Amino acid sequence: MKNLLKYIGIAIPFLGLTACGDDFLERIPEGQYVEDTYYMSDDALDAATEPLYNRAWFDYNKRPAVAVGSLMANDAYNPWMSPEFTTFQVTALHANLSDTWKAFYSVITMANSVITAVETKCGPDVTEEAKARTISEARLMRGVAYFYMVRLWGNVILFENNQDIVNNPVRPLNKAVDAFRFIINDLTYAAEHLPEIPVTGKASSWAAKAMLAKVYLCRSGWEKNDGSRDAADLEKAKEYALDVCQNSGIELLENYADLFKYSGNNNRESLLAMQWVENGEWGVCNTLLADIAFGPEVTGGVNVWGGGLSASVDMLKLYEVADTIRRDATFFTEGAYYDYICTNEGGYRYEGTSAPVKKGVIGGSEDNGGIYIASMNCPINTYILRLADTYLTLAEACLGNDEVLTGGVGLEYFNKVRARAKVSERSRITLDDIIKERRIEFAMEYCNWYDMVSWYSWKPTKMLAYFNNQHRGWRASNIKAVDNRVLHFYVENDLSSEETEWGDIEPSFAINVTADNIFLPYPESDVIQNPLLNEPPVDYDFGDEEEVVGEEE
């Protein structure tokens, strides 16, 4: 795999497989497969998929995940940290853009290599069960990577065999409709062959089913152009989501904040996550602490530089008065208290008047059992999918093409998410309620923009209006928490003045979100290497496969 991926990285730079700094393809972790004779036991196959949970995702997680998944959604804003993603001014030259593209293709090529090796290099002692499980993990991750990509670029390059790319590196884009079919095929195989109870930190069949529910829901309205969602896809989304909700035996954690502590890694609600190594070398460590934490007082003295990243005004105004549990777990706001940070000093209370990011900030080493924490090395997992997402997917699928949902399992599971946050249940919900609930529940988990694209593809006029009404690029100033910690926004440096809706810091230019800038451009360096990225997409050749996606399996 090492030699194949290294060769692919050189031969077809449009895939962007070479990493800056230490090339992760050159730094093989203990237990990684490096020779044709490696795949001789079930244990070897289990180890073979480990890089698919960290190394493969590293270039995405190290910075682009925040920009693409959260800043584009306007969860938070920093005029000095990839502001182009909030203001929709991303160009084909942006480093985070190319890192995102190459990271997803790192996942895909690593997955392809695992699949090929299992199919061609296994020794006689390897069981068929282990082969199916390993291929399933690889296909799951490949499907997830393509699902991210189709929601960022629409049309993407599909392939299942790395050697095909080596032989023919200049390839056309494939249509988004084929990407969805490809993704569903991968996830369906994974759902059928992964165990219900996996090794800790690895994927289960429930993870694959939960992801299938999201994919079917997304595809149900993708470019239909008639304001409706496909009934068959909605039914499949409900089927898979309901199976996870009712039959997995998995439940939400009681305490929302526990999801974002080091002790919450691989909790029962975590269906799929990137797994970062404590004191891990470059390529398997979580580097995001430095970018999101605002100061050493909340990191045990570790130097960080994320102080400019704060909740957007738009995001803060979504929270209901009673919704302080989720707000405090997501953003620091005046008066918020954390008994699990600065534990040797009796806890930490934030007294500032901005709203820096809390998710991903877990305190210092002494607050977490002595684990190693450095400015770019904090071993908290990155969620790809958790159970609350499936609850809200079920609610949205049950809403379907109706304007209002007034009962049934969809509303029941929607209210389970709210009940955990200790906010009032709803007797009826609309799409607007689901959008709001998702934004609050998953703020700063690097996923909100992907859901927004799904809604845009279904209801473009509605979502363009939504995006242009988000006060993108505005920064709240002098946020005060008064009257049971209700937030108030004041004009900067004048707390005695009449309360105003916004602080006085606004962008110096007009931000206009249009249909032309929803999907990201293809990285310029990749277009230069592969000019077909500028050409219309073509059908993907599925060979002799006759399966029609969307039908009952």
PDB file of C-alpha atoms in Angstrom, residues 287-524:
ATOM      1  CA  THR A 287      -4.260  19.653  15.773  1.00  0.00           C
ATOM      2  CA  LEU A 288      -7.377  21.795  16.188  1.00  0.00           C
ATOM      3  CA  LEU A 289      -6.933  22.912  19.801  1.00  0.00           C
ATOM      4  CA  ALA A 290      -4.609  25.730  18.803  1.00  0.00           C
ATOM      5  CA  ASP A 291      -7.096  27.133  16.303  1.00  0.00           C
ATOM      6  CA  ILE A 292     -10.217  27.003  18.464  1.00  0.00           C
ATOM      7  CA  ALA A 293      -9.096  27.626  22.066  1.00  0.00           C
ATOM      8  CA  PHE A 294      -8.941  31.284  23.088  1.00  0.00           C
ATOM      9  CA  GLY A 295      -6.210  31.240  25.731  1.00  0.00           C
ATOM     10  CA  PRO A 296      -3.938  29.211  28.028  1.00  0.00           C
ATOM     11  CA  GLU A 297      -6.287  29.700  30.996  1.00  0.00           C
ATOM     12  CA  VAL A 298      -8.582  27.001  29.528  1.00  0.00           C
ATOM     13  CA  THR A 299      -5.837  24.686  28.229  1.00  0.00           C
ATOM     14  CA  GLY A 300      -3.733  24.147  31.338  1.00  0.00           C
ATOM     15  CA  GLY A 301      -1.172  26.688  30.161  1.00  0.00           C
ATOM     16  CA  VAL A 302      -0.808  25.302  26.638  1.00  0.00           C
ATOM     17  CA  ASN A 303      -0.186  28.059  24.098  1.00  0.00           C
ATOM     18  CA  VAL A 304      -3.062  28.528  21.622  1.00  0.00           C
ATOM     19  CA  TRP A 305      -4.114  31.203  19.170  1.00  0.00           C
ATOM     20  CA  GLY A 306      -7.835  30.748  18.506  1.00  0.00           C
ATOM     21  CA  GLY A 307      -9.033  33.784  20.435  1.00  0.00           C
ATOM     22  CA  GLY A 308     -10.399  35.514  17.355  1.00  0.00           C
ATOM     23  CA  LEU A 309     -12.864  32.705  16.636  1.00  0.00           C
ATOM     24  CA  SER A 310     -16.215  33.430  18.254  1.00  0.00           C
ATOM     25  CA  ALA A 311     -19.844  32.529  17.772  1.00  0.00           C
ATOM     26  CA  SER A 312     -21.539  34.475  15.030  1.00  0.00           C
ATOM     27  CA  VAL A 313     -24.324  36.834  16.061  1.00  0.00           C
ATOM     28  CA  ASP A 314     -26.655  34.758  13.905  1.00  0.00           C
ATOM     29  CA  MET A 315     -25.723  31.593  15.803  1.00  0.00           C
ATOM     30  CA  LEU A 316     -26.098  33.067  19.269  1.00  0.00           C
ATOM     31  CA  LYS A 317     -29.520  34.465  18.510  1.00  0.00           C
ATOM     32  CA  LEU A 318     -30.800  30.965  17.657  1.00  0.00           C
ATOM     33  CA  TYR A 319     -30.571  29.787  21.252  1.00  0.00           C
ATOM     34  CA  GLU A 320     -33.748  29.863  23.287  1.00  0.00           C
ATOM     35  CA  VAL A 321     -33.555  31.447  26.731  1.00  0.00           C
ATOM     36  CA  ALA A 322     -33.627  28.048  28.438  1.00  0.00           C
ATOM     37  CA  ASP A 323     -31.088  26.445  26.126  1.00  0.00           C
ATOM     38  CA  THR A 324     -28.023  27.191  28.228  1.00  0.00           C
ATOM     39  CA  ILE A 325     -26.857  23.561  28.436  1.00  0.00           C
ATOM     40  CA  ARG A 326     -26.056  23.326  24.730  1.00  0.00           C
ATOM     41  CA  ARG A 327     -24.919  26.949  24.521  1.00  0.00           C
ATOM     42  CA  ASP A 328     -22.408  26.565  27.347  1.00  0.00           C
ATOM     43  CA  ALA A 329     -21.093  23.299  25.921  1.00  0.00           C
ATOM     44  CA  THR A 330     -20.570  24.991  22.550  1.00  0.00           C
ATOM     45  CA  PHE A 331     -19.477  28.568  23.350  1.00  0.00           C
ATOM     46  CA  PHE A 332     -18.082  30.362  26.363  1.00  0.00           C
ATOM     47  CA  THR A 333     -20.420  33.197  27.332  1.00  0.00           C
ATOM     48  CA  GLU A 334     -20.299  35.476  30.345  1.00  0.00           C
ATOM     49  CA  GLY A 335     -20.917  33.611  33.578  1.00  0.00           C
ATOM     50  CA  ALA A 336     -20.654  30.093  32.170  1.00  0.00           C
ATOM     51  CA  TYR A 337     -19.089  27.774  34.742  1.00  0.00           C
ATOM     52  CA  TYR A 338     -17.157  24.538  34.105  1.00  0.00           C
ATOM     53  CA  ASP A 339     -16.263  22.358  37.071  1.00  0.00           C
ATOM     54  CA  TYR A 340     -14.131  20.118  34.838  1.00  0.00           C
ATOM     55  CA  ILE A 341     -11.749  22.881  33.674  1.00  0.00           C
ATOM     56  CA  CYS A 342      -9.060  24.263  36.016  1.00  0.00           C
ATOM     57  CA  THR A 343      -9.995  21.540  38.470  1.00  0.00           C
ATOM     58  CA  ASN A 344      -6.989  22.270  40.679  1.00  0.00           C
ATOM     59  CA  GLU A 345      -8.424  25.761  41.196  1.00  0.00           C
ATOM     60  CA  GLY A 346     -11.984  24.680  41.869  1.00  0.00           C
ATOM     61  CA  GLY A 347     -13.278  25.106  38.316  1.00  0.00           C
ATOM     62  CA  TYR A 348     -13.427  27.881  35.735  1.00  0.00           C
ATOM     63  CA  ARG A 349     -15.934  30.669  35.152  1.00  0.00           C
ATOM     64  CA  TYR A 350     -15.786  32.661  31.930  1.00  0.00           C
ATOM     65  CA  GLU A 351     -16.085  36.404  32.539  1.00  0.00           C
ATOM     66  CA  GLY A 352     -15.352  37.742  29.074  1.00  0.00           C
ATOM     67  CA  THR A 353     -17.814  39.563  26.814  1.00  0.00           C
ATOM     68  CA  SER A 354     -17.275  37.681  23.583  1.00  0.00           C
ATOM     69  CA  ALA A 355     -18.296  34.107  22.781  1.00  0.00           C
ATOM     70  CA  PRO A 356     -15.230  31.965  22.003  1.00  0.00           C
ATOM     71  CA  VAL A 357     -15.594  28.324  21.035  1.00  0.00           C
ATOM     72  CA  LYS A 358     -15.966  25.759  23.829  1.00  0.00           C
ATOM     73  CA  LYS A 359     -16.436  22.484  21.891  1.00  0.00           C
ATOM     74  CA  GLY A 360     -13.050  20.849  21.487  1.00  0.00           C
ATOM     75  CA  VAL A 361     -11.621  22.754  24.465  1.00  0.00           C
ATOM     76  CA  ILE A 362     -11.310  20.180  27.244  1.00  0.00           C
ATOM     77  CA  GLY A 363      -9.088  21.895  29.785  1.00  0.00           C
ATOM     78  CA  GLY A 364      -5.543  20.950  30.580  1.00  0.00           C
ATOM     79  CA  SER A 365      -3.698  17.732  31.241  1.00  0.00           C
ATOM     80  CA  GLU A 366      -4.508  17.816  34.952  1.00  0.00           C
ATOM     81  CA  ASP A 367      -8.219  18.039  34.126  1.00  0.00           C
ATOM     82  CA  ASN A 368      -8.097  14.882  32.032  1.00  0.00           C
ATOM     83  CA  GLY A 369      -6.245  12.265  34.017  1.00  0.00           C
ATOM     84  CA  GLY A 370      -2.788  13.462  33.019  1.00  0.00           C
ATOM     85  CA  ILE A 371      -3.126  12.940  29.260  1.00  0.00           C
ATOM     86  CA  TYR A 372      -0.676  14.677  26.975  1.00  0.00           C
ATOM     87  CA  ILE A 373      -2.025  17.962  25.589  1.00  0.00           C
ATOM     88  CA  ALA A 374      -0.046  20.355  23.390  1.00  0.00           C
ATOM     89  CA  SER A 375      -1.075  23.301  21.248  1.00  0.00           C
ATOM     90  CA  MET A 376      -1.552  21.113  18.169  1.00  0.00           C
ATOM     91  CA  ASN A 377      -1.991  17.762  19.838  1.00  0.00           C
ATOM     92  CA  CYS A 378      -5.178  17.133  21.803  1.00  0.00           C
ATOM     93  CA  PRO A 379      -6.582  13.580  21.639  1.00  0.00           C
ATOM     94  CA  ILE A 380     -10.292  14.317  21.485  1.00  0.00           C
ATOM     95  CA  ASN A 381     -12.141  12.504  18.717  1.00  0.00           C
ATOM     96  CA  THR A 382     -13.775  14.324  15.811  1.00  0.00           C
ATOM     97  CA  TYR A 383     -17.365  13.222  15.315  1.00  0.00           C
ATOM     98  CA  ILE A 384     -18.427  12.111  11.873  1.00  0.00           C
ATOM     99  CA  LEU A 385     -21.846  10.918  13.027  1.00  0.00           C
ATOM    100  CA  ARG A 386     -23.596  10.633  16.373  1.00  0.00           C
ATOM    101  CA  LEU A 387     -26.972   9.299  17.398  1.00  0.00           C
ATOM    102  CA  ALA A 388     -28.729  12.658  17.794  1.00  0.00           C
ATOM    103  CA  ASP A 389     -28.117  13.195  14.084  1.00  0.00           C
ATOM    104  CA  THR A 390     -30.092  10.043  13.324  1.00  0.00           C
ATOM    105  CA  TYR A 391     -32.942  11.228  15.562  1.00  0.00           C
ATOM    106  CA  LEU A 392     -33.209  14.465  13.594  1.00  0.00           C
ATOM    107  CA  THR A 393     -32.786  12.636  10.295  1.00  0.00           C
ATOM    108  CA  LEU A 394     -35.785  10.522  11.231  1.00  0.00           C
ATOM    109  CA  ALA A 395     -37.788  13.638  12.087  1.00  0.00           C
ATOM    110  CA  GLU A 396     -36.957  15.263   8.747  1.00  0.00           C
ATOM    111  CA  ALA A 397     -37.723  12.121   6.767  1.00  0.00           C
ATOM    112  CA  CYS A 398     -41.084  11.838   8.540  1.00  0.00           C
ATOM    113  CA  LEU A 399     -41.829  15.473   7.722  1.00  0.00           C
ATOM    114  CA  GLY A 400     -41.046  14.617   4.109  1.00  0.00           C
ATOM    115  CA  ASN A 401     -42.971  16.808   1.694  1.00  0.00           C
ATOM    116  CA  ASP A 402     -45.438  18.045   4.304  1.00  0.00           C
ATOM    117  CA  GLU A 403     -45.341  21.549   5.734  1.00  0.00           C
ATOM    118  CA  VAL A 404     -45.912  20.439   9.335  1.00  0.00           C
ATOM    119  CA  LEU A 405     -45.289  17.310  11.398  1.00  0.00           C
ATOM    120  CA  THR A 406     -47.733  17.007  14.305  1.00  0.00           C
ATOM    121  CA  GLY A 407     -47.090  13.535  15.693  1.00  0.00           C
ATOM    122  CA  GLY A 408     -45.558  10.099  15.240  1.00  0.00           C
ATOM    123  CA  VAL A 409     -42.064   8.750  15.748  1.00  0.00           C
ATOM    124  CA  GLY A 410     -40.422  11.627  13.904  1.00  0.00           C
ATOM    125  CA  LEU A 411     -41.738  14.176  16.380  1.00  0.00           C
ATOM    126  CA  GLU A 412     -41.021  11.789  19.264  1.00  0.00           C
ATOM    127  CA  TYR A 413     -37.327  11.547  18.430  1.00  0.00           C
ATOM    128  CA  PHE A 414     -37.065  15.254  17.637  1.00  0.00           C
ATOM    129  CA  ASN A 415     -38.292  15.919  21.167  1.00  0.00           C
ATOM    130  CA  LYS A 416     -35.805  13.448  22.659  1.00  0.00           C
ATOM    131  CA  VAL A 417     -33.027  15.733  21.414  1.00  0.00           C
ATOM    132  CA  ARG A 418     -34.701  18.744  22.995  1.00  0.00           C
ATOM    133  CA  ALA A 419     -35.457  16.889  26.230  1.00  0.00           C
ATOM    134  CA  ARG A 420     -31.770  16.157  26.746  1.00  0.00           C
ATOM    135  CA  ALA A 421     -31.119  19.895  26.432  1.00  0.00           C
ATOM    136  CA  LYS A 422     -33.923  20.548  28.959  1.00  0.00           C
ATOM    137  CA  VAL A 423     -35.896  22.756  26.611  1.00  0.00           C
ATOM    138  CA  SER A 424     -39.627  22.427  26.058  1.00  0.00           C
ATOM    139  CA  GLU A 425     -41.033  19.773  23.759  1.00  0.00           C
ATOM    140  CA  ARG A 426     -42.801  20.735  20.538  1.00  0.00           C
ATOM    141  CA  SER A 427     -46.273  19.615  19.510  1.00  0.00           C
ATOM    142  CA  ARG A 428     -45.621  20.466  15.865  1.00  0.00           C
ATOM    143  CA  ILE A 429     -42.508  21.114  13.809  1.00  0.00           C
ATOM    144  CA  THR A 430     -41.673  22.500  10.379  1.00  0.00           C
ATOM    145  CA  LEU A 431     -38.535  22.421   8.253  1.00  0.00           C
ATOM    146  CA  ASP A 432     -37.516  25.727   9.858  1.00  0.00           C
ATOM    147  CA  ASP A 433     -37.671  24.064  13.278  1.00  0.00           C
ATOM    148  CA  ILE A 434     -35.480  21.212  12.070  1.00  0.00           C
ATOM    149  CA  ILE A 435     -32.946  23.615  10.554  1.00  0.00           C
ATOM    150  CA  LYS A 436     -32.768  25.558  13.818  1.00  0.00           C
ATOM    151  CA  GLU A 437     -32.525  22.430  15.958  1.00  0.00           C
ATOM    152  CA  ARG A 438     -29.738  20.971  13.829  1.00  0.00           C
ATOM    153  CA  ARG A 439     -27.743  24.181  13.869  1.00  0.00           C
ATOM    154  CA  ILE A 440     -27.894  24.358  17.664  1.00  0.00           C
ATOM    155  CA  GLU A 441     -27.323  20.658  18.339  1.00  0.00           C
ATOM    156  CA  PHE A 442     -24.311  20.383  15.994  1.00  0.00           C
ATOM    157  CA  ALA A 443     -22.817  23.887  16.106  1.00  0.00           C
ATOM    158  CA  MET A 444     -19.021  23.744  15.817  1.00  0.00           C
ATOM    159  CA  GLU A 445     -18.986  20.029  15.063  1.00  0.00           C
ATOM    160  CA  TYR A 446     -17.913  20.783  11.478  1.00  0.00           C
ATOM    161  CA  CYS A 447     -21.056  19.396   9.859  1.00  0.00           C
ATOM    162  CA  ASN A 448     -23.735  22.103   9.633  1.00  0.00           C
ATOM    163  CA  TRP A 449     -22.782  23.319   6.171  1.00  0.00           C
ATOM    164  CA  TYR A 450     -23.203  19.844   4.697  1.00  0.00           C
ATOM    165  CA  ASP A 451     -26.805  19.719   5.897  1.00  0.00           C
ATOM    166  CA  MET A 452     -27.399  23.214   4.562  1.00  0.00           C
ATOM    167  CA  VAL A 453     -26.313  22.067   1.106  1.00  0.00           C
ATOM    168  CA  SER A 454     -28.816  19.212   1.323  1.00  0.00           C
ATOM    169  CA  TRP A 455     -31.583  21.699   2.069  1.00  0.00           C
ATOM    170  CA  TYR A 456     -30.347  24.044  -0.639  1.00  0.00           C
ATOM    171  CA  SER A 457     -30.437  21.310  -3.263  1.00  0.00           C
ATOM    172  CA  TRP A 458     -34.043  20.646  -2.306  1.00  0.00           C
ATOM    173  CA  LYS A 459     -35.205  24.234  -1.742  1.00  0.00           C
ATOM    174  CA  PRO A 460     -32.667  26.583  -3.374  1.00  0.00           C
ATOM    175  CA  THR A 461     -34.768  29.747  -3.252  1.00  0.00           C
ATOM    176  CA  LYS A 462     -35.572  29.286   0.426  1.00  0.00           C
ATOM    177  CA  MET A 463     -31.987  28.546   1.404  1.00  0.00           C
ATOM    178  CA  LEU A 464     -30.446  31.385  -0.614  1.00  0.00           C
ATOM    179  CA  ALA A 465     -32.723  33.758   1.250  1.00  0.00           C
ATOM    180  CA  TYR A 466     -31.701  32.066   4.488  1.00  0.00           C
ATOM    181  CA  PHE A 467     -27.980  32.429   3.763  1.00  0.00           C
ATOM    182  CA  ASN A 468     -28.316  36.076   2.829  1.00  0.00           C
ATOM    183  CA  ASN A 469     -30.174  36.815   6.050  1.00  0.00           C
ATOM    184  CA  GLN A 470     -27.524  35.361   8.353  1.00  0.00           C
ATOM    185  CA  HIS A 471     -25.586  38.601   8.900  1.00  0.00           C
ATOM    186  CA  ARG A 472     -22.450  36.886   7.684  1.00  0.00           C
ATOM    187  CA  GLY A 473     -19.252  38.639   8.664  1.00  0.00           C
ATOM    188  CA  TRP A 474     -20.871  40.494  11.576  1.00  0.00           C
ATOM    189  CA  ARG A 475     -19.139  40.203  14.926  1.00  0.00           C
ATOM    190  CA  ALA A 476     -20.997  40.576  18.182  1.00  0.00           C
ATOM    191  CA  SER A 477     -19.345  42.901  20.663  1.00  0.00           C
ATOM    192  CA  ASN A 478     -19.929  43.251  24.399  1.00  0.00           C
ATOM    193  CA  ILE A 479     -22.191  40.285  24.887  1.00  0.00           C
ATOM    194  CA  LYS A 480     -23.605  40.440  28.386  1.00  0.00           C
ATOM    195  CA  ALA A 481     -25.365  37.582  30.129  1.00  0.00           C
ATOM    196  CA  VAL A 482     -27.975  39.016  32.504  1.00  0.00           C
ATOM    197  CA  ASP A 483     -31.362  37.971  33.882  1.00  0.00           C
ATOM    198  CA  ASN A 484     -30.631  34.259  34.330  1.00  0.00           C
ATOM    199  CA  ARG A 485     -27.860  34.434  31.726  1.00  0.00           C
ATOM    200  CA  VAL A 486     -30.021  35.686  28.877  1.00  0.00           C
ATOM    201  CA  LEU A 487     -27.672  37.181  26.300  1.00  0.00           C
ATOM    202  CA  HIS A 488     -27.851  40.855  25.381  1.00  0.00           C
ATOM    203  CA  PHE A 489     -25.846  42.557  22.642  1.00  0.00           C
ATOM    204  CA  TYR A 490     -24.650  46.110  23.140  1.00  0.00           C
ATOM    205  CA  VAL A 491     -22.916  48.714  21.049  1.00  0.00           C
ATOM    206  CA  GLU A 492     -19.200  48.319  21.611  1.00  0.00           C
ATOM    207  CA  ASN A 493     -17.674  50.336  24.460  1.00  0.00           C
ATOM    208  CA  ASP A 494     -20.994  51.823  25.517  1.00  0.00           C
ATOM    209  CA  LEU A 495     -22.746  49.475  27.909  1.00  0.00           C
ATOM    210  CA  SER A 496     -24.913  52.291  29.234  1.00  0.00           C
ATOM    211  CA  SER A 497     -26.503  52.900  25.861  1.00  0.00           C
ATOM    212  CA  GLU A 498     -29.804  51.509  24.705  1.00  0.00           C
ATOM    213  CA  GLU A 499     -29.620  47.824  23.865  1.00  0.00           C
ATOM    214  CA  THR A 500     -29.230  47.197  20.150  1.00  0.00           C
ATOM    215  CA  GLU A 501     -29.806  44.126  18.068  1.00  0.00           C
ATOM    216  CA  TRP A 502     -26.224  43.966  16.861  1.00  0.00           C
ATOM    217  CA  GLY A 503     -22.816  45.022  17.964  1.00  0.00           C
ATOM    218  CA  ASP A 504     -21.262  47.719  15.821  1.00  0.00           C
ATOM    219  CA  ILE A 505     -18.736  45.560  13.993  1.00  0.00           C
ATOM    220  CA  GLU A 506     -19.986  44.712  10.524  1.00  0.00           C
ATOM    221  CA  PRO A 507     -18.267  43.689   7.303  1.00  0.00           C
ATOM    222  CA  SER A 508     -16.925  46.461   5.118  1.00  0.00           C
ATOM    223  CA  PHE A 509     -18.273  44.855   1.939  1.00  0.00           C
ATOM    224  CA  ALA A 510     -21.520  43.345   0.738  1.00  0.00           C
ATOM    225  CA  ILE A 511     -21.855  39.572   1.033  1.00  0.00           C
ATOM    226  CA  ASN A 512     -24.125  38.070  -1.561  1.00  0.00           C
ATOM    227  CA  VAL A 513     -24.652  34.317  -1.602  1.00  0.00           C
ATOM    228  CA  THR A 514     -25.821  33.083  -5.002  1.00  0.00           C
ATOM    229  CA  ALA A 515     -26.293  29.785  -6.781  1.00  0.00           C
ATOM    230  CA  ASP A 516     -22.858  30.319  -8.335  1.00  0.00           C
ATOM    231  CA  ASN A 517     -20.960  30.086  -5.058  1.00  0.00           C
ATOM    232  CA  ILE A 518     -22.765  27.366  -3.082  1.00  0.00           C
ATOM    233  CA  PHE A 519     -20.544  24.606  -4.433  1.00  0.00           C
ATOM    234  CA  LEU A 520     -16.797  25.015  -4.064  1.00  0.00           C
ATOM    235  CA  PRO A 521     -14.425  25.470  -6.994  1.00  0.00           C
ATOM    236  CA  TYR A 522     -12.070  22.647  -7.874  1.00  0.00           C
ATOM    237  CA  PRO A 523      -8.512  23.377  -6.664  1.00  0.00           C
ATOM    238  CA  GLU A 524      -6.572  25.189  -9.369  1.00  0.00           C
TER     239      GLU A 524
END
